[in-house]
Amino acid sequence: MASNLRILVPVKRVIDYAVKPRINKAQTAVETAGVKHSMNPFDELSVEEAVRLRERKAQPVEEIVAWSAGPAKAQDVLRTAMAMGADRSVHVQTADGPAGELEPLGVAKMLQKAVEEEKSNLVILGKQSIDDDANQTGQMLAGLLGWAQATQASKVEIKDDVCTVTREVDGGVETLRAKLPMVITTDLRLNEPRYASLPNIMKAKKKPLVKKALEDYGVDIKARLKTVKVAEPAQRQGGQKVEDVDGMIAKLKELGAL
Amino acid sequence: MFSTVRNTALRQARTQLRSVRPISLPHQSFVARLLSTLAVLEQREGKLNPGSLAAVTAAQKLGGPVTAFVAGSSIKGVADAAAKVKGLDKIIFVDNGAYDKGLPENYAPLLVENIKKGGFTHILAGHSAFGKNLLPRVAALLDVSQVSDITAIESEDTFVRPIYAGNAILTVQSSDPIKIITVRGTAFPAGETEGGSAQLEEGVDPKADSPTEWVSEDLAKSDRPDLATASKVVSGGRGLKSKEEFDRLMPPLADALGAAIGASRAAVDSGFADNSLQVGQTGKNVAPQLYLCAGISGAIQHLAGMKDSKVIAAINKDADAPIFQVADVGLVGDLFEKVPELTEKLKAQ
């Protein structure tokens, strides 16, 4: 008999994707104070997919738990996840700013504990967060748990404990199959995340949100990587315009591109 | 006596290193003594993937001996091809069809065993679908952090990588005993595939089971150059309005230039082009000699994937489109007129 799905959805609060990040004067970090933040776009896809698995009813979903490690304001993204359909949340509070930043390995270790606590049998993460662009946490978690992994998923079907996942690879797609439990990371084409409606946003305020401290997990999250410098990328000397196609060809030849 | 001289020379070299970038001496000497790199190469149906040789190029920049790793069925041919790649000392091969599809569930334990056996300090692979899927799992099994998608190497433990969609460049120093790294292919172009003479050595095979089963694949077939490594790329965006127009305008232009075809996320989402053609933060990173785009406004997520191109040319009807801020050559005009005209004039050359 198919087991009920107990889905854990880790979400991360990041600088909004539409904001152009600024680097601080000391070149130690990207300026985050007073900058608009929102849920990592790939994590919205994760929440949406979890909710859709429930709505599709191919296999019963017992619970969807959203989880985030971040500063106090990370609760906002957990509320968003609950407004989209997650049942409850766990928030692990970290310090504000760069001091509170965790490495994917540390997050994966905490998630391993969270999976045990919540008795999850499916974890859906975004394929990468758009701030550090690491693309690691899901794979690391799967490794620590010894579970099957399907990264960069563009289609997920689960029936009778069997997950069939289509994933985006270089040059096309491939399809994998594995039995639960499993770690899946989402790619852009997986779905179109819903907007949280006002009534659902109001309801989400009443859903349970458990607060935890880093120490509660008892794992080694010591940083292995040290930021030496954060710098602006080299600026391009763009902006030259030509009048017509002939001008474009001439200029490209001049630049040695043709 | 000789050893004294050598020690002094070493100490001097270290002192110099420290004056540039202060790090602790014991750590430095540890790394200097043991530095040995494993480059994980990709194979597909018995053929070495030349794109994965970026890992070799990056490995050579570290200094120290470089070993390459390949695994799959009938792997001997791949190992022989890898042995000819310049700059490699040794090829470790594991002949087992279970590794053909690069499933990380069994490939990661396989790598871990061979890393431990060989005592490698640096493990490098391309930041491709294969490398991204596999290496973090390896890192977790070894309890080390990973440094993803590096674009430069400053020293054995210090690496440069873009963050925030390339809007910031992070220099990061790793304190882990084993450095697990994925490299950006466009930043470390593949070296020579002839002239090398590495030794072949059979690796250990722990034969771990994979809970995941590979079912099928559907790869876009194309006679054009591979997008990630092409020297010229033509790319279309939302401005093309439909798949019909995309297919009518872009392939002839690509053919006139001998270029690969790319697309913006908007074009892919609208169904004008296949997903695998997407250029940007969430698609492919390209850095060709020429990136010629039409109907692309230049959102930061798109720029992230192409702004290291040598020459960027853009055709867009909106003179204020952000793409013109990075384009070396910009043409303001209707792409439905300009692209065919450009194609004709290029063909006539």
PDB file of C-alpha atoms in Angstrom, chain B residues 40-177:
ATOM      1  CA  VAL B  40      36.331  13.916 -13.216  1.00  0.00           C
ATOM      2  CA  LEU B  41      35.642  13.564 -16.932  1.00  0.00           C
ATOM      3  CA  GLU B  42      32.354  12.802 -18.629  1.00  0.00           C
ATOM      4  CA  GLN B  43      31.726  10.161 -21.215  1.00  0.00           C
ATOM      5  CA  ARG B  44      28.729   9.420 -23.329  1.00  0.00           C
ATOM      6  CA  GLU B  45      28.234   6.164 -25.201  1.00  0.00           C
ATOM      7  CA  GLY B  46      31.926   5.415 -25.160  1.00  0.00           C
ATOM      8  CA  LYS B  47      33.015   8.892 -26.201  1.00  0.00           C
ATOM      9  CA  LEU B  48      34.923  11.351 -24.060  1.00  0.00           C
ATOM     10  CA  ASN B  49      32.992  14.604 -23.666  1.00  0.00           C
ATOM     11  CA  PRO B  50      35.486  17.312 -24.676  1.00  0.00           C
ATOM     12  CA  GLY B  51      33.496  19.919 -22.756  1.00  0.00           C
ATOM     13  CA  SER B  52      34.429  18.162 -19.524  1.00  0.00           C
ATOM     14  CA  LEU B  53      38.128  18.828 -20.193  1.00  0.00           C
ATOM     15  CA  ALA B  54      37.678  22.278 -18.681  1.00  0.00           C
ATOM     16  CA  ALA B  55      38.298  20.447 -15.403  1.00  0.00           C
ATOM     17  CA  VAL B  56      41.730  19.427 -16.697  1.00  0.00           C
ATOM     18  CA  THR B  57      42.599  22.978 -17.727  1.00  0.00           C
ATOM     19  CA  ALA B  58      41.608  24.249 -14.295  1.00  0.00           C
ATOM     20  CA  ALA B  59      43.456  21.386 -12.589  1.00  0.00           C
ATOM     21  CA  GLN B  60      46.683  22.302 -14.353  1.00  0.00           C
ATOM     22  CA  LYS B  61      46.445  25.829 -13.010  1.00  0.00           C
ATOM     23  CA  LEU B  62      46.588  24.421  -9.478  1.00  0.00           C
ATOM     24  CA  GLY B  63      50.013  22.935 -10.078  1.00  0.00           C
ATOM     25  CA  GLY B  64      50.771  19.416  -8.873  1.00  0.00           C
ATOM     26  CA  PRO B  65      50.030  16.156 -10.624  1.00  0.00           C
ATOM     27  CA  VAL B  66      46.675  15.795 -12.397  1.00  0.00           C
ATOM     28  CA  THR B  67      44.820  12.506 -12.646  1.00  0.00           C
ATOM     29  CA  ALA B  68      41.637  12.066 -14.643  1.00  0.00           C
ATOM     30  CA  PHE B  69      38.754   9.775 -13.747  1.00  0.00           C
ATOM     31  CA  VAL B  70      36.376   8.021 -16.126  1.00  0.00           C
ATOM     32  CA  ALA B  71      33.790   5.307 -15.539  1.00  0.00           C
ATOM     33  CA  GLY B  72      31.274   3.409 -17.630  1.00  0.00           C
ATOM     34  CA  SER B  73      30.892   0.362 -19.853  1.00  0.00           C
ATOM     35  CA  SER B  74      33.690  -0.402 -22.355  1.00  0.00           C
ATOM     36  CA  ILE B  75      35.553   2.483 -20.785  1.00  0.00           C
ATOM     37  CA  LYS B  76      38.930   1.532 -22.252  1.00  0.00           C
ATOM     38  CA  GLY B  77      38.389   3.595 -25.414  1.00  0.00           C
ATOM     39  CA  VAL B  78      37.472   6.651 -23.324  1.00  0.00           C
ATOM     40  CA  ALA B  79      40.482   6.098 -21.071  1.00  0.00           C
ATOM     41  CA  ASP B  80      42.751   5.843 -24.124  1.00  0.00           C
ATOM     42  CA  ALA B  81      41.343   9.100 -25.492  1.00  0.00           C
ATOM     43  CA  ALA B  82      41.783  10.773 -22.106  1.00  0.00           C
ATOM     44  CA  ALA B  83      45.372   9.519 -21.905  1.00  0.00           C
ATOM     45  CA  LYS B  84      46.196  11.622 -24.975  1.00  0.00           C
ATOM     46  CA  VAL B  85      44.967  14.822 -23.344  1.00  0.00           C
ATOM     47  CA  LYS B  86      47.899  17.074 -22.570  1.00  0.00           C
ATOM     48  CA  GLY B  87      48.713  17.710 -18.961  1.00  0.00           C
ATOM     49  CA  LEU B  88      47.469  14.452 -17.445  1.00  0.00           C
ATOM     50  CA  ASP B  89      49.731  12.086 -15.532  1.00  0.00           C
ATOM     51  CA  LYS B  90      47.342   9.257 -14.956  1.00  0.00           C
ATOM     52  CA  ILE B  91      43.892   8.043 -15.921  1.00  0.00           C
ATOM     53  CA  ILE B  92      41.879   6.081 -13.409  1.00  0.00           C
ATOM     54  CA  PHE B  93      39.171   4.086 -15.143  1.00  0.00           C
ATOM     55  CA  VAL B  94      36.387   1.904 -13.835  1.00  0.00           C
ATOM     56  CA  ASP B  95      34.739  -0.399 -16.345  1.00  0.00           C
ATOM     57  CA  ASN B  96      31.174  -0.946 -15.242  1.00  0.00           C
ATOM     58  CA  GLY B  97      27.969  -0.193 -17.153  1.00  0.00           C
ATOM     59  CA  ALA B  98      26.290   0.854 -13.889  1.00  0.00           C
ATOM     60  CA  TYR B  99      28.052   4.227 -14.256  1.00  0.00           C
ATOM     61  CA  ASP B 100      27.022   4.951 -17.847  1.00  0.00           C
ATOM     62  CA  LYS B 101      24.254   7.357 -16.926  1.00  0.00           C
ATOM     63  CA  GLY B 102      26.214   9.129 -14.229  1.00  0.00           C
ATOM     64  CA  LEU B 103      23.656   8.378 -11.511  1.00  0.00           C
ATOM     65  CA  PRO B 104      25.040  10.099  -8.402  1.00  0.00           C
ATOM     66  CA  GLU B 105      23.668   7.435  -6.051  1.00  0.00           C
ATOM     67  CA  ASN B 106      26.316   4.942  -7.171  1.00  0.00           C
ATOM     68  CA  TYR B 107      28.767   7.310  -8.866  1.00  0.00           C
ATOM     69  CA  ALA B 108      29.324   9.371  -5.701  1.00  0.00           C
ATOM     70  CA  PRO B 109      30.398   6.366  -3.548  1.00  0.00           C
ATOM     71  CA  LEU B 110      32.570   5.255  -6.477  1.00  0.00           C
ATOM     72  CA  LEU B 111      34.339   8.608  -6.537  1.00  0.00           C
ATOM     73  CA  VAL B 112      34.675   8.749  -2.771  1.00  0.00           C
ATOM     74  CA  GLU B 113      36.451   5.373  -2.719  1.00  0.00           C
ATOM     75  CA  ASN B 114      38.844   6.430  -5.462  1.00  0.00           C
ATOM     76  CA  ILE B 115      39.493   9.817  -3.872  1.00  0.00           C
ATOM     77  CA  LYS B 116      40.380   8.146  -0.590  1.00  0.00           C
ATOM     78  CA  LYS B 117      42.536   5.534  -2.255  1.00  0.00           C
ATOM     79  CA  GLY B 118      44.434   8.112  -4.321  1.00  0.00           C
ATOM     80  CA  GLY B 119      44.705  10.667  -1.514  1.00  0.00           C
ATOM     81  CA  PHE B 120      43.565  13.483  -3.784  1.00  0.00           C
ATOM     82  CA  THR B 121      43.351  16.975  -2.344  1.00  0.00           C
ATOM     83  CA  HIS B 122      41.416  18.632  -5.153  1.00  0.00           C
ATOM     84  CA  ILE B 123      38.471  17.168  -7.035  1.00  0.00           C
ATOM     85  CA  LEU B 124      37.341  19.071 -10.102  1.00  0.00           C
ATOM     86  CA  ALA B 125      34.492  18.570 -12.550  1.00  0.00           C
ATOM     87  CA  GLY B 126      32.690  20.782 -15.026  1.00  0.00           C
ATOM     88  CA  HIS B 127      29.690  22.775 -13.783  1.00  0.00           C
ATOM     89  CA  SER B 128      27.558  20.773 -16.231  1.00  0.00           C
ATOM     90  CA  ALA B 129      24.358  18.851 -15.543  1.00  0.00           C
ATOM     91  CA  PHE B 130      26.599  15.883 -14.648  1.00  0.00           C
ATOM     92  CA  GLY B 131      28.985  17.789 -12.368  1.00  0.00           C
ATOM     93  CA  LYS B 132      26.245  19.780 -10.640  1.00  0.00           C
ATOM     94  CA  ASN B 133      24.294  16.623  -9.915  1.00  0.00           C
ATOM     95  CA  LEU B 134      27.205  14.554  -8.686  1.00  0.00           C
ATOM     96  CA  LEU B 135      29.823  16.616  -6.890  1.00  0.00           C
ATOM     97  CA  PRO B 136      27.733  18.039  -4.018  1.00  0.00           C
ATOM     98  CA  ARG B 137      26.776  14.476  -3.115  1.00  0.00           C
ATOM     99  CA  VAL B 138      30.454  13.536  -3.111  1.00  0.00           C
ATOM    100  CA  ALA B 139      31.237  16.583  -0.958  1.00  0.00           C
ATOM    101  CA  ALA B 140      28.583  15.627   1.582  1.00  0.00           C
ATOM    102  CA  LEU B 141      29.889  12.062   1.782  1.00  0.00           C
ATOM    103  CA  LEU B 142      33.377  13.441   2.463  1.00  0.00           C
ATOM    104  CA  ASP B 143      31.992  16.069   4.870  1.00  0.00           C
ATOM    105  CA  VAL B 144      33.499  18.996   2.985  1.00  0.00           C
ATOM    106  CA  SER B 145      32.008  22.106   1.438  1.00  0.00           C
ATOM    107  CA  GLN B 146      31.927  22.605  -2.304  1.00  0.00           C
ATOM    108  CA  VAL B 147      32.948  25.637  -4.315  1.00  0.00           C
ATOM    109  CA  SER B 148      30.658  25.828  -7.351  1.00  0.00           C
ATOM    110  CA  ASP B 149      31.178  27.207 -10.827  1.00  0.00           C
ATOM    111  CA  ILE B 150      34.590  28.798 -10.352  1.00  0.00           C
ATOM    112  CA  THR B 151      35.920  31.171 -12.985  1.00  0.00           C
ATOM    113  CA  ALA B 152      39.457  31.614 -11.655  1.00  0.00           C
ATOM    114  CA  ILE B 153      41.995  30.046  -9.303  1.00  0.00           C
ATOM    115  CA  GLU B 154      44.010  32.333  -7.045  1.00  0.00           C
ATOM    116  CA  SER B 155      45.857  29.630  -5.150  1.00  0.00           C
ATOM    117  CA  GLU B 156      45.399  26.039  -3.993  1.00  0.00           C
ATOM    118  CA  ASP B 157      42.681  27.070  -1.577  1.00  0.00           C
ATOM    119  CA  THR B 158      41.349  30.340  -2.949  1.00  0.00           C
ATOM    120  CA  PHE B 159      38.914  30.521  -5.815  1.00  0.00           C
ATOM    121  CA  VAL B 160      36.833  33.080  -7.664  1.00  0.00           C
ATOM    122  CA  ARG B 161      33.199  32.542  -8.546  1.00  0.00           C
ATOM    123  CA  PRO B 162      30.271  34.676  -9.640  1.00  0.00           C
ATOM    124  CA  ILE B 163      27.325  35.060  -7.272  1.00  0.00           C
ATOM    125  CA  TYR B 164      23.997  36.894  -7.606  1.00  0.00           C
ATOM    126  CA  ALA B 165      23.684  35.970 -11.287  1.00  0.00           C
ATOM    127  CA  GLY B 166      27.146  37.331 -11.979  1.00  0.00           C
ATOM    128  CA  ASN B 167      26.391  40.699 -10.411  1.00  0.00           C
ATOM    129  CA  ALA B 168      29.092  40.135  -7.811  1.00  0.00           C
ATOM    130  CA  ILE B 169      32.364  38.265  -7.928  1.00  0.00           C
ATOM    131  CA  LEU B 170      33.239  36.315  -4.791  1.00  0.00           C
ATOM    132  CA  THR B 171      36.740  35.299  -3.832  1.00  0.00           C
ATOM    133  CA  VAL B 172      36.489  32.452  -1.367  1.00  0.00           C
ATOM    134  CA  GLN B 173      39.038  30.523   0.651  1.00  0.00           C
ATOM    135  CA  SER B 174      38.402  26.920   1.630  1.00  0.00           C
ATOM    136  CA  SER B 175      39.725  25.404   4.837  1.00  0.00           C
ATOM    137  CA  ASP B 176      38.608  21.881   3.962  1.00  0.00           C
ATOM    138  CA  PRO B 177      41.288  19.203   3.548  1.00  0.00           C
TER     139      PRO B 177
END
